Tab-separated table of C-alpha atoms (C1' of nucleotides) in Angstrom:
chain	number	residue	atom	x	y	z
A	1	MET	CA	133.370	16.489	36.726
A	2	LYS	CA	135.758	13.560	36.906
A	3	GLY	CA	135.200	10.710	39.333
A	4	ARG	CA	138.029	11.823	41.623
A	5	GLU	CA	136.736	15.402	41.758
A	6	PHE	CA	133.269	14.160	42.624
A	7	LYS	CA	134.563	11.937	45.387
A	8	ASP	CA	136.721	14.722	46.792
A	9	ALA	CA	133.827	17.156	46.764
A	10	MET	CA	131.510	14.703	48.500
A	11	TYR	CA	133.973	13.606	51.168
A	12	ASP	CA	135.063	17.196	51.788
A	13	GLY	CA	131.462	18.226	52.287
A	14	LEU	CA	130.671	15.284	54.502
A	15	ALA	CA	133.790	15.883	56.609
A	16	LYS	CA	132.889	19.543	56.950
A	17	MET	CA	129.475	18.664	58.340
A	18	LEU	CA	130.923	16.073	60.687
A	19	LYS	CA	133.542	18.535	61.914
A	20	ALA	CA	130.772	20.920	62.795
A	21	ILE	CA	129.383	18.412	65.281
A	22	SER	CA	132.744	17.002	66.439
A	23	ASN	CA	133.113	19.287	69.417
A	24	PRO	CA	132.009	18.660	72.990
A	25	SER	CA	130.394	22.058	73.454
A	26	ARG	CA	128.509	21.863	70.205
A	27	LEU	CA	127.309	18.362	71.019
A	28	GLU	CA	125.955	19.638	74.294
A	29	ILE	CA	124.233	22.481	72.471
A	30	ILE	CA	122.707	19.985	70.072
A	31	GLU	CA	121.347	17.983	72.963
A	32	MET	CA	119.813	21.103	74.480
A	33	LEU	CA	118.230	22.120	71.193
A	34	SER	CA	116.777	18.661	70.681
A	35	GLN	CA	114.496	19.404	73.609
A	36	CYS	CA	113.204	22.767	72.418
A	37	GLU	CA	114.433	26.010	70.983
A	38	LYS	CA	116.594	28.145	73.255
A	39	SER	CA	117.928	31.664	73.316
A	40	VAL	CA	121.691	32.116	73.480
A	41	GLU	CA	121.208	33.054	77.094
A	42	GLY	CA	119.409	29.783	77.774
A	43	ILE	CA	122.352	27.890	76.338
A	44	VAL	CA	124.916	29.913	78.243
A	45	GLN	CA	123.157	29.214	81.515
A	46	THR	CA	123.394	25.425	81.330
A	47	THR	CA	126.717	25.005	79.553
A	48	ASN	CA	129.369	27.111	81.305
A	49	LEU	CA	130.216	28.769	77.993
A	50	THR	CA	130.743	32.488	77.689
A	51	PHE	CA	128.293	34.430	75.556
A	52	ALA	CA	130.786	35.061	72.787
A	53	ASN	CA	131.905	31.471	72.699
A	54	ALA	CA	128.386	30.041	72.686
A	55	SER	CA	127.511	32.435	69.897
A	56	GLN	CA	130.505	31.293	67.873
A	57	HIS	CA	129.597	27.640	68.280
A	58	LEU	CA	126.061	28.430	67.212
A	59	GLN	CA	127.363	30.146	64.084
A	60	VAL	CA	129.316	27.022	63.187
A	61	LEU	CA	126.210	24.884	63.572
A	62	LYS	CA	124.168	27.381	61.607
A	63	ASN	CA	126.659	27.598	58.738
A	64	ASN	CA	126.458	23.840	58.466
A	65	ASN	CA	122.682	23.791	58.419
A	66	ILE	CA	122.289	21.934	61.654
A	67	VAL	CA	120.506	24.698	63.520
A	68	LYS	CA	118.406	27.656	62.436
A	69	SER	CA	117.651	30.886	64.262
A	70	ARG	CA	114.803	33.328	64.542
A	71	LYS	CA	114.749	36.697	66.221
A	72	ASP	CA	112.008	37.764	68.588
A	73	ARG	CA	112.388	41.076	70.405
A	74	GLN	CA	115.912	41.283	71.824
A	75	TYR	CA	116.355	37.546	71.790
A	76	VAL	CA	117.714	35.181	69.149
A	77	TYR	CA	116.237	31.714	69.424
A	78	TYR	CA	118.034	28.699	68.016
A	79	SER	CA	116.584	25.306	67.149
A	80	LEU	CA	117.515	22.215	65.118
A	81	VAL	CA	116.690	22.563	61.428
A	82	ASN	CA	114.684	19.353	61.272
A	83	ASP	CA	114.154	15.897	62.701
A	84	ASP	CA	116.307	14.178	60.106
A	85	PHE	CA	119.415	15.442	61.793
A	86	LEU	CA	118.033	14.546	65.202
A	87	SER	CA	117.531	11.003	64.035
A	88	VAL	CA	121.121	10.717	62.779
A	89	TYR	CA	122.392	12.221	66.007
A	90	GLN	CA	120.545	9.611	68.005
A	91	HIS	CA	122.023	6.807	65.948
A	92	ILE	CA	125.463	8.206	66.667
A	93	ILE	CA	124.778	8.489	70.393
A	94	ARG	CA	123.418	4.982	70.616
A	95	PHE	CA	126.439	3.588	68.815
A	96	ALA	CA	128.858	5.568	70.935
A	97	SER	CA	127.334	4.672	74.265
A	98	HIS	CA	127.140	0.968	73.475
A	99	GLU	CA	130.183	0.323	71.310
A	100	ILE	CA	132.868	2.667	72.592
A	101	ALA	CA	134.218	0.844	75.593
A	102	GLU	CA	135.366	3.973	77.398
A	103	LEU	CA	131.996	5.676	77.116
A	104	GLU	CA	130.161	2.533	78.106
A	105	ARG	CA	132.275	2.351	81.231
A	106	ILE	CA	131.773	5.996	82.196
A	107	MET	CA	128.058	5.672	81.647
A	108	SER	CA	127.572	2.574	83.718
A	109	ARG	CA	129.569	4.102	86.549
A	110	GLN	CA	127.394	7.194	86.453
A	111	ARG	CA	124.273	5.016	86.631
A	112	LYS	CA	125.728	3.011	89.480
A	113	ASP	CA	126.698	6.122	91.462
A	114	ASN	CA	123.089	7.203	91.313
A	115	ASN	CA	121.707	3.758	91.986
A	116	ALA	CA	120.062	3.992	88.573
A	117	GLN	CA	121.036	0.704	86.987
A	118	HIS	CA	118.364	-1.433	85.321
A	119	ALA	CA	117.078	1.385	83.171
A	120	VAL	CA	113.850	0.884	81.258
A	121	SER	CA	113.895	0.988	77.461
A	122	LEU	CA	111.278	2.762	75.371
A	123	VAL	CA	109.923	-0.575	74.220
A	124	GLU	CA	109.500	-1.823	77.788
A	125	LEU	CA	107.955	1.473	78.789
A	126	GLU	CA	105.221	1.125	76.213
A	127	GLN	CA	104.097	-2.169	77.717
A	128	MET	CA	104.336	-0.899	81.283
A	129	VAL	CA	102.301	2.225	80.664
A	130	ASN	CA	99.508	0.118	79.242
A	131	ALA	CA	99.512	-1.880	82.453
A	132	ASP	CA	98.734	1.361	84.276
A	133	ASN	CA	100.632	0.767	87.521
A	134	VAL	CA	103.319	3.215	86.489
A	135	LEU	CA	103.945	6.909	87.028
A	136	LEU	CA	105.908	8.500	84.192
A	137	LEU	CA	107.897	11.441	85.498
A	138	ASP	CA	109.468	14.184	83.367
A	139	VAL	CA	112.221	15.882	85.393
A	140	ARG	CA	113.388	18.364	82.741
A	141	PRO	CA	112.809	22.105	83.212
A	142	SER	CA	109.151	22.885	82.697
A	143	ALA	CA	109.745	24.890	79.507
A	144	GLU	CA	111.030	21.732	77.876
A	145	TYR	CA	108.103	19.696	79.153
A	146	GLU	CA	105.687	22.241	77.777
A	147	PHE	CA	107.344	22.235	74.393
A	148	GLY	CA	106.762	18.488	74.137
A	149	HIS	CA	106.747	15.436	76.388
A	150	ILE	CA	106.015	11.738	76.393
A	151	THR	CA	102.285	11.105	76.392
A	152	GLY	CA	101.021	10.520	79.908
A	153	ALA	CA	104.019	12.019	81.728
A	154	ILE	CA	103.689	14.465	84.580
A	155	SER	CA	106.216	17.269	85.035
A	156	ILE	CA	108.257	17.872	88.156
A	157	PRO	CA	111.554	19.573	87.298
A	158	MET	CA	114.500	18.041	89.098
A	159	ASN	CA	115.211	21.127	91.189
A	160	GLU	CA	111.648	21.111	92.524
A	161	LEU	CA	111.434	17.397	93.108
A	162	LEU	CA	112.293	17.378	96.799
A	163	THR	CA	109.533	19.859	97.629
A	164	ASN	CA	106.942	18.089	95.475
A	165	LEU	CA	107.127	14.542	96.750
A	166	LYS	CA	103.501	14.765	97.823
A	167	ASN	CA	102.490	14.735	94.130
A	168	ILE	CA	104.066	11.363	93.558
A	169	ALA	CA	101.827	8.443	94.391
A	170	SER	CA	103.923	6.013	96.419
A	171	ASP	CA	102.008	2.923	95.336
A	172	LYS	CA	103.136	3.151	91.735
A	173	GLU	CA	106.484	2.415	90.157
A	174	VAL	CA	108.061	5.664	89.051
A	175	ILE	CA	109.845	5.884	85.688
A	176	ALA	CA	111.875	9.080	85.453
A	177	TYR	CA	113.116	10.467	82.160
A	178	CYS	CA	114.981	13.532	80.956
A	179	ARG	CA	116.841	14.756	77.860
A	180	GLY	CA	118.477	11.534	76.796
A	181	PRO	CA	121.126	8.990	77.688
A	182	PHE	CA	123.756	11.683	78.350
A	183	CYS	CA	121.530	13.697	80.664
A	184	VAL	CA	121.940	13.283	84.402
A	185	LEU	CA	118.631	14.652	85.633
A	186	ALA	CA	116.887	11.298	85.619
A	187	ASP	CA	119.834	9.704	87.427
A	188	GLU	CA	119.592	12.320	90.130
A	189	ALA	CA	115.840	11.826	90.349
A	190	VAL	CA	116.272	8.080	90.789
A	191	LYS	CA	118.809	8.618	93.527
A	192	LEU	CA	116.610	11.057	95.416
A	193	LEU	CA	113.416	9.053	95.079
A	194	LYS	CA	115.109	5.805	96.089
A	195	GLU	CA	116.352	7.475	99.251
A	196	LYS	CA	112.771	8.493	99.951
A	197	GLY	CA	111.588	4.933	99.617
A	198	TYR	CA	110.064	4.975	96.160
A	199	LYS	CA	110.264	2.164	93.669
A	200	VAL	CA	111.890	3.997	90.788
A	201	ARG	CA	113.884	3.449	87.614
A	202	ARG	CA	115.029	5.732	84.828
A	203	LEU	CA	114.261	5.553	81.139
A	204	ASP	CA	117.344	4.649	79.138
A	205	GLU	CA	116.498	7.234	76.511
A	206	GLY	CA	114.906	10.656	76.741
A	207	TYR	CA	112.144	12.697	75.195
A	208	PRO	CA	113.820	13.245	71.793
A	209	GLU	CA	114.280	9.514	71.264
A	210	TRP	CA	110.601	8.962	72.024
A	211	LYS	CA	109.605	11.752	69.651
A	212	ILE	CA	111.633	10.373	66.742
A	213	LYS	CA	110.248	6.915	67.373
A	214	GLN	CA	106.732	8.341	67.177
A	215	THR	CA	107.308	10.112	63.861
A	216	MET	CA	108.994	7.009	62.449
A	217	SER	CA	106.003	4.799	63.108
A	218	ASN	CA	103.615	7.117	61.253
B	1	MET	CA	131.461	11.822	89.588
B	2	LYS	CA	129.407	15.007	89.449
B	3	GLY	CA	126.873	15.593	86.712
B	4	ARG	CA	129.066	18.135	84.938
B	5	GLU	CA	132.074	15.823	84.982
B	6	PHE	CA	129.986	13.000	83.555
B	7	LYS	CA	128.636	15.176	80.770
B	8	ASP	CA	132.078	16.498	79.931
B	9	ALA	CA	133.520	13.002	79.817
B	10	MET	CA	130.739	11.738	77.572
B	11	TYR	CA	130.779	14.663	75.159
B	12	ASP	CA	134.568	14.636	75.022
B	13	GLY	CA	134.547	10.968	74.159
B	14	LEU	CA	131.817	11.338	71.586
B	15	ALA	CA	133.583	14.312	69.981
B	16	LYS	CA	136.819	12.366	69.870
B	17	MET	CA	135.177	9.520	67.977
B	18	LEU	CA	133.450	11.928	65.598
B	19	LYS	CA	136.701	13.781	64.953
B	20	ALA	CA	138.263	10.491	63.959
B	21	ILE	CA	135.812	10.186	61.085
B	22	SER	CA	135.628	13.908	60.242
B	23	ASN	CA	138.279	13.843	57.582
B	24	PRO	CA	137.846	13.330	53.843
B	25	SER	CA	140.641	10.804	53.500
B	26	ARG	CA	139.455	8.775	56.461
B	27	LEU	CA	135.901	8.787	55.146
B	28	GLU	CA	137.138	7.421	51.866
B	29	ILE	CA	139.084	4.742	53.719
B	30	ILE	CA	135.947	3.838	55.650
B	31	GLU	CA	134.025	3.442	52.424
B	32	MET	CA	136.724	1.171	51.036
B	33	LEU	CA	136.776	-0.947	54.163
B	34	SER	CA	133.013	-1.300	54.151
B	35	GLN	CA	133.426	-3.421	51.024
B	36	CYS	CA	136.064	-5.785	52.367
B	37	GLU	CA	139.316	-5.767	54.263
B	38	LYS	CA	142.272	-4.175	52.513
B	39	SER	CA	145.995	-3.994	52.954
B	40	VAL	CA	147.579	-0.572	53.330
B	41	GLU	CA	148.780	-0.971	49.785
B	42	GLY	CA	145.241	-1.588	48.563
B	43	ILE	CA	144.152	1.645	50.189
B	44	VAL	CA	147.074	3.625	48.826
B	45	GLN	CA	146.307	2.477	45.300
B	46	THR	CA	142.782	3.866	45.147
B	47	THR	CA	143.131	6.976	47.289
B	48	ASN	CA	146.144	8.998	46.106
B	49	LEU	CA	147.513	8.966	49.640
B	50	THR	CA	151.167	8.268	50.364
B	51	PHE	CA	151.984	5.153	52.340
B	52	ALA	CA	152.980	7.050	55.456
B	53	ASN	CA	149.899	9.223	55.333
B	54	ALA	CA	147.499	6.344	54.777
B	55	SER	CA	149.129	4.510	57.633
B	56	GLN	CA	148.680	7.506	59.914
B	57	HIS	CA	145.010	7.822	59.040
B	58	LEU	CA	144.568	4.130	59.710
B	59	GLN	CA	146.169	4.545	63.135
B	60	VAL	CA	143.669	7.275	63.969
B	61	LEU	CA	140.781	5.034	62.987
B	62	LYS	CA	142.271	2.137	64.894
B	63	ASN	CA	142.841	4.153	68.069
B	64	ASN	CA	139.191	5.109	67.958
B	65	ASN	CA	138.022	1.563	67.498
B	66	ILE	CA	136.561	2.065	64.085
B	67	VAL	CA	138.904	-0.319	62.287
B	68	LYS	CA	140.919	-3.326	63.364
B	69	SER	CA	143.996	-4.875	61.779
B	70	ARG	CA	145.492	-8.294	61.382
B	71	LYS	CA	148.876	-9.234	60.043
B	72	ASP	CA	149.397	-11.942	57.453
B	73	ARG	CA	152.880	-12.443	56.042
B	74	GLN	CA	154.302	-9.042	55.139
B	75	TYR	CA	150.898	-7.452	54.852
B	76	VAL	CA	148.725	-5.694	57.389
B	77	TYR	CA	145.037	-5.978	56.581
B	78	TYR	CA	142.525	-3.481	57.913
B	79	SER	CA	138.768	-3.867	58.260
B	80	LEU	CA	135.872	-2.230	60.070
B	81	VAL	CA	135.464	-3.454	63.655
B	82	ASN	CA	131.809	-4.368	63.223
B	83	ASP	CA	128.572	-3.676	61.406
B	84	ASP	CA	127.248	-1.357	64.102
B	85	PHE	CA	129.593	1.350	62.956
B	86	LEU	CA	128.778	0.650	59.327
B	87	SER	CA	125.120	1.158	60.076
B	88	VAL	CA	125.755	4.514	61.746
B	89	TYR	CA	127.978	5.554	58.866
B	90	GLN	CA	125.225	4.808	56.409
B	91	HIS	CA	122.733	6.884	58.358
B	92	ILE	CA	125.170	9.772	58.238
B	93	ILE	CA	125.726	9.397	54.498
B	94	ARG	CA	122.031	9.204	53.771
B	95	PHE	CA	121.370	12.326	55.807
B	96	ALA	CA	124.248	14.206	54.214
B	97	SER	CA	123.367	13.352	50.645
B	98	HIS	CA	119.703	14.245	51.044
B	99	GLU	CA	119.711	17.110	53.516
B	100	ILE	CA	122.895	19.047	52.815
B	101	ALA	CA	121.958	21.173	49.857
B	102	GLU	CA	125.499	21.457	48.531
B	103	LEU	CA	126.083	17.708	48.529
B	104	GLU	CA	122.701	17.027	46.997
B	105	ARG	CA	123.557	19.400	44.180
B	106	ILE	CA	126.976	17.877	43.516
B	107	MET	CA	125.502	14.404	43.544
B	108	SER	CA	122.692	15.101	41.129
B	109	ARG	CA	125.111	16.791	38.749
B	110	GLN	CA	127.363	13.757	38.862
B	111	ARG	CA	124.414	11.499	38.062
B	112	LYS	CA	123.309	13.764	35.246
B	113	ASP	CA	126.806	13.910	33.713
B	114	ASN	CA	126.733	10.138	33.493
B	115	ASN	CA	123.151	9.976	32.319
B	116	ALA	CA	122.431	8.018	35.500
B	117	GLN	CA	119.405	9.803	36.885
B	118	HIS	CA	116.387	7.791	37.973
B	119	ALA	CA	118.376	5.498	40.190
B	120	VAL	CA	116.697	2.421	41.618
B	121	SER	CA	116.317	2.075	45.383
B	122	LEU	CA	116.946	-1.144	47.288
B	123	VAL	CA	113.222	-1.508	47.907
B	124	GLU	CA	112.399	-1.189	44.223
B	125	LEU	CA	115.205	-3.579	43.359
B	126	GLU	CA	113.714	-6.289	45.514
B	127	GLN	CA	110.464	-6.187	43.574
B	128	MET	CA	112.200	-6.030	40.199
B	129	VAL	CA	114.458	-8.989	40.854
B	130	ASN	CA	111.453	-11.085	41.720
B	131	ALA	CA	109.971	-10.172	38.345
B	132	ASP	CA	113.067	-11.749	36.743
B	133	ASN	CA	113.470	-9.463	33.750
B	134	VAL	CA	116.455	-7.774	35.336
B	135	LEU	CA	120.212	-8.276	35.237
B	136	LEU	CA	121.929	-7.189	38.437
B	137	LEU	CA	125.485	-6.090	37.687
B	138	ASP	CA	128.262	-5.643	40.256
B	139	VAL	CA	130.951	-3.381	38.769
B	140	ARG	CA	133.301	-3.286	41.771
B	141	PRO	CA	136.726	-4.953	41.593
B	142	SER	CA	136.305	-8.697	41.701
B	143	ALA	CA	137.963	-9.050	45.128
B	144	GLU	CA	135.151	-7.008	46.602
B	145	TYR	CA	132.526	-9.032	44.770
B	146	GLU	CA	134.028	-12.237	46.061
B	147	PHE	CA	134.064	-10.989	49.615
B	148	GLY	CA	130.318	-10.419	49.426
B	149	HIS	CA	127.718	-9.254	46.917
B	150	ILE	CA	124.004	-8.804	46.469
B	151	THR	CA	122.302	-12.142	45.919
B	152	GLY	CA	121.845	-12.830	42.235
B	153	ALA	CA	124.377	-10.278	40.977
B	154	ILE	CA	126.976	-11.094	38.334
B	155	SER	CA	130.428	-9.526	38.495
B	156	ILE	CA	132.017	-7.487	35.728
B	157	PRO	CA	134.487	-4.976	37.161
B	158	MET	CA	134.159	-1.547	35.599
B	159	ASN	CA	137.563	-1.626	33.936
B	160	GLU	CA	136.660	-4.884	32.153
B	161	LEU	CA	133.154	-3.870	31.190
B	162	LEU	CA	133.882	-2.715	27.655
B	163	THR	CA	135.505	-6.005	26.732
B	164	ASN	CA	132.786	-8.107	28.353
B	165	LEU	CA	129.641	-6.717	26.782
B	166	LYS	CA	128.918	-10.127	25.276
B	167	ASN	CA	128.124	-11.415	28.789
B	168	ILE	CA	125.305	-8.930	29.228
B	169	ALA	CA	121.988	-10.085	27.839
B	170	SER	CA	120.579	-7.155	25.877
B	171	ASP	CA	116.938	-8.117	26.384
B	172	LYS	CA	117.030	-7.461	30.141
B	173	GLU	CA	117.107	-4.202	32.028
B	174	VAL	CA	120.526	-3.822	33.639
B	175	ILE	CA	120.823	-2.517	37.219
B	176	ALA	CA	124.424	-1.597	38.015
B	177	TYR	CA	125.664	-1.163	41.557
B	178	CYS	CA	128.952	-0.456	43.279
B	179	ARG	CA	130.257	0.643	46.688
B	180	GLY	CA	127.557	3.079	47.633
B	181	PRO	CA	126.061	6.470	46.853
B	182	PHE	CA	129.479	8.180	46.795
B	183	CYS	CA	131.023	5.666	44.424
B	184	VAL	CA	131.247	6.536	40.753
B	185	LEU	CA	131.720	3.086	39.246
B	186	ALA	CA	128.023	2.470	38.714
B	187	ASP	CA	127.623	5.921	37.159
B	188	GLU	CA	130.390	5.133	34.689
B	189	ALA	CA	128.837	1.765	33.954
B	190	VAL	CA	125.473	3.367	33.220
B	191	LYS	CA	127.092	5.852	30.871
B	192	LEU	CA	128.986	3.211	28.971
B	193	LEU	CA	126.094	0.773	28.698
B	194	LYS	CA	123.657	3.476	27.598
B	195	GLU	CA	126.010	4.425	24.805
B	196	LYS	CA	126.010	0.792	23.731
B	197	GLY	CA	122.229	0.748	23.594
B	198	TYR	CA	121.388	-1.053	26.815
B	199	LYS	CA	118.469	-0.218	29.043
B	200	VAL	CA	120.311	0.498	32.258
B	201	ARG	CA	119.974	2.255	35.595
B	202	ARG	CA	122.099	2.371	38.706
B	203	LEU	CA	121.225	1.358	42.234
B	204	ASP	CA	121.024	4.363	44.519
B	205	GLU	CA	122.872	2.510	47.262
B	206	GLY	CA	125.666	-0.037	47.156
B	207	TYR	CA	126.578	-3.430	48.514
B	208	PRO	CA	127.151	-2.323	52.145
B	209	GLU	CA	123.677	-0.785	52.372
B	210	TRP	CA	122.165	-4.008	51.093
B	211	LYS	CA	124.201	-6.043	53.557
B	212	ILE	CA	123.126	-3.975	56.566
B	213	LYS	CA	119.519	-4.144	55.431
B	214	GLN	CA	119.811	-7.935	55.315
B	215	THR	CA	121.222	-8.259	58.809
B	216	MET	CA	118.599	-5.841	60.141
B	217	SER	CA	115.718	-7.926	58.897
B	218	ASN	CA	116.985	-11.079	60.625
C	1	DC	C1'	116.513	59.546	71.812
C	2	DA	C1'	119.180	57.781	75.786
C	3	DA	C1'	120.261	53.815	78.413
C	4	DG	C1'	120.213	49.105	78.884
C	5	DT	C1'	120.395	44.405	77.219
C	6	DA	C1'	121.279	40.408	74.013
C	7	DT	C1'	124.031	38.989	70.672
C	8	DT	C1'	127.712	39.073	67.364
C	9	DC	C1'	132.141	40.475	65.471
C	10	DA	C1'	137.217	40.852	65.178
C	11	DA	C1'	141.777	39.984	66.686
C	12	DG	C1'	144.993	37.404	69.028
C	13	DA	C1'	147.209	33.417	71.625
C	14	DT	C1'	147.267	28.598	72.090
C	15	DA	C1'	146.257	24.018	70.868
C	16	DT	C1'	145.285	20.485	67.601
C	17	DA	C1'	145.179	18.364	62.869
C	18	DT	C1'	147.331	17.329	58.573
C	19	DA	C1'	150.741	16.135	54.984
C	20	DT	C1'	155.538	15.524	53.942
C	21	DT	C1'	159.960	13.691	54.518
C	22	DG	C1'	163.371	10.439	55.711
C	23	DA	C1'	164.487	6.868	58.639
C	24	DA	C1'	163.341	2.665	61.418
C	25	DT	C1'	161.107	-1.695	62.084
C	26	DA	C1'	159.442	-6.251	61.011
C	27	DC	C1'	158.733	-9.674	58.215
C	28	DT	C1'	159.771	-12.826	53.972
C	29	DT	C1'	162.404	-15.056	50.767
C	30	DG	C1'	166.269	-16.684	48.675
D	1	DC	C1'	171.681	-14.195	57.375
D	2	DA	C1'	171.422	-10.754	53.522
D	3	DA	C1'	168.396	-8.292	50.599
D	4	DG	C1'	163.991	-6.799	49.656
D	5	DT	C1'	159.373	-5.309	50.769
D	6	DA	C1'	155.409	-3.513	53.590
D	7	DT	C1'	154.418	-0.765	57.076
D	8	DT	C1'	155.119	2.395	60.817
D	9	DC	C1'	157.507	5.961	63.380
D	10	DA	C1'	159.377	10.620	64.355
D	11	DA	C1'	160.099	15.240	63.261
D	12	DT	C1'	158.713	19.214	60.982
D	13	DA	C1'	155.997	22.911	58.611
D	14	DT	C1'	151.583	24.462	57.654
D	15	DA	C1'	146.785	24.870	58.303
D	16	DT	C1'	142.791	24.801	61.073
D	17	DA	C1'	140.185	24.955	65.525
D	18	DT	C1'	139.355	26.867	69.921
D	19	DC	C1'	138.833	30.176	73.603
D	20	DT	C1'	139.423	34.771	75.376
D	21	DT	C1'	139.067	39.589	75.294
D	22	DG	C1'	137.150	43.890	74.234
D	23	DA	C1'	134.469	46.277	71.260
D	24	DA	C1'	130.491	46.824	67.928
D	25	DT	C1'	125.801	46.117	66.590
D	26	DA	C1'	120.857	45.849	67.045
D	27	DC	C1'	117.044	45.952	69.408
D	28	DT	C1'	113.832	47.456	73.422
D	29	DT	C1'	112.096	50.277	76.790
D	30	DG	C1'	111.446	54.202	79.384
DNA sequence: CAAGTATTCAAGATATATATTGAATACTTG
DNA sequence: CAAGTATTCAATATATATCTTGAATACTTG
């Protein structure tokens, strides 16, 4: 193989993989699957996609070795192939949300609308949790919490938050987290809890970022 | 802005940026620009693209804030906007070349064809250079060497290597490096030097990976 | 095994991406 | 300012990506 052929083959392959993730719907699917595996139905419910369309996007991701599937009874469950991809994805997200001016602007407006500025970083969180005057709140759907969550967090899914305020000690500072920087659940939680008089902030990142950080440090 | 609108805006923006780099020619341009700034002509020379086509690809990268340009006399020089993108790009490359089976296969065949297996990693290099029985050889074009190179490296561009063997001490182990894992110059250097009886290996990574690693550790 | 459900397939219409061509612009140099 | 050079623009043809629709498949459950 000549040098030019090698280069072409490598760049073609790399571009093919990148194309597979260069689509808004597929990026949203990736974010969902970085929480836990989901059936096609689970994906359809939170994305507005039709069944056929979601299935097609999943095939694209599968053909490019980004997700894998297993069948259990009538259902097909999809999940990310491994954490290596998740780690790359997070690098991309972090770059995009800090360095692309347009995205930075949209994001800060979203935080402001929900009164959720001054987010806490994972590093800060670590110190705060040790200090023990903090309540770490996971507002993702409970299935995602059960699949994995930040050590020490309690689970109150966003749609049950209003009816479960009694379970939130009002003397502690609440740190809410969700799926990641692009997820709005924690923003909504901050807004609601602030209105109810709580001292509350959101985590800048989400569960997947915490998980990758854990596996990195081992 | 509702949650769905926010998500759509963020994923659209992220997909747009990813699409900008999801093209073989643009990936090759990015690799070139991670060495040093280049004029359009410089890019045309090493890529097989026509002027108009290269220019169009550069516009795409520029509109997505991946490269910037400056004009000097008749020439327009392009370069990467900053090292944050370079760092993300390297994460992507590392993932792709290790985790995508097809690319891994192509890469190892390329190394084998040039007798360049057993590449040295940056970490290993650091230890070897300290031991001082090693000659670090930069085989990129001299303009790229002059713009920046690994500390301690000497420059012999690949196309001048055969006529400059006298400058390579034969008692040392030679470590050749070039633009990065997708660049073939170091492979060709290993092949040539092995045929001439040198003890030689290539660096797995290239100058940009070393540079990012330097700035990270500061 | 019939009926129901979850998922995928196949075909088509529309939108976007890409490379090519020839011309236009902008700058430099004599 | 005329001639030359580097780069970009605009228009087009082709290829690829995307979403929709309706059907086909595969599995489960009664």
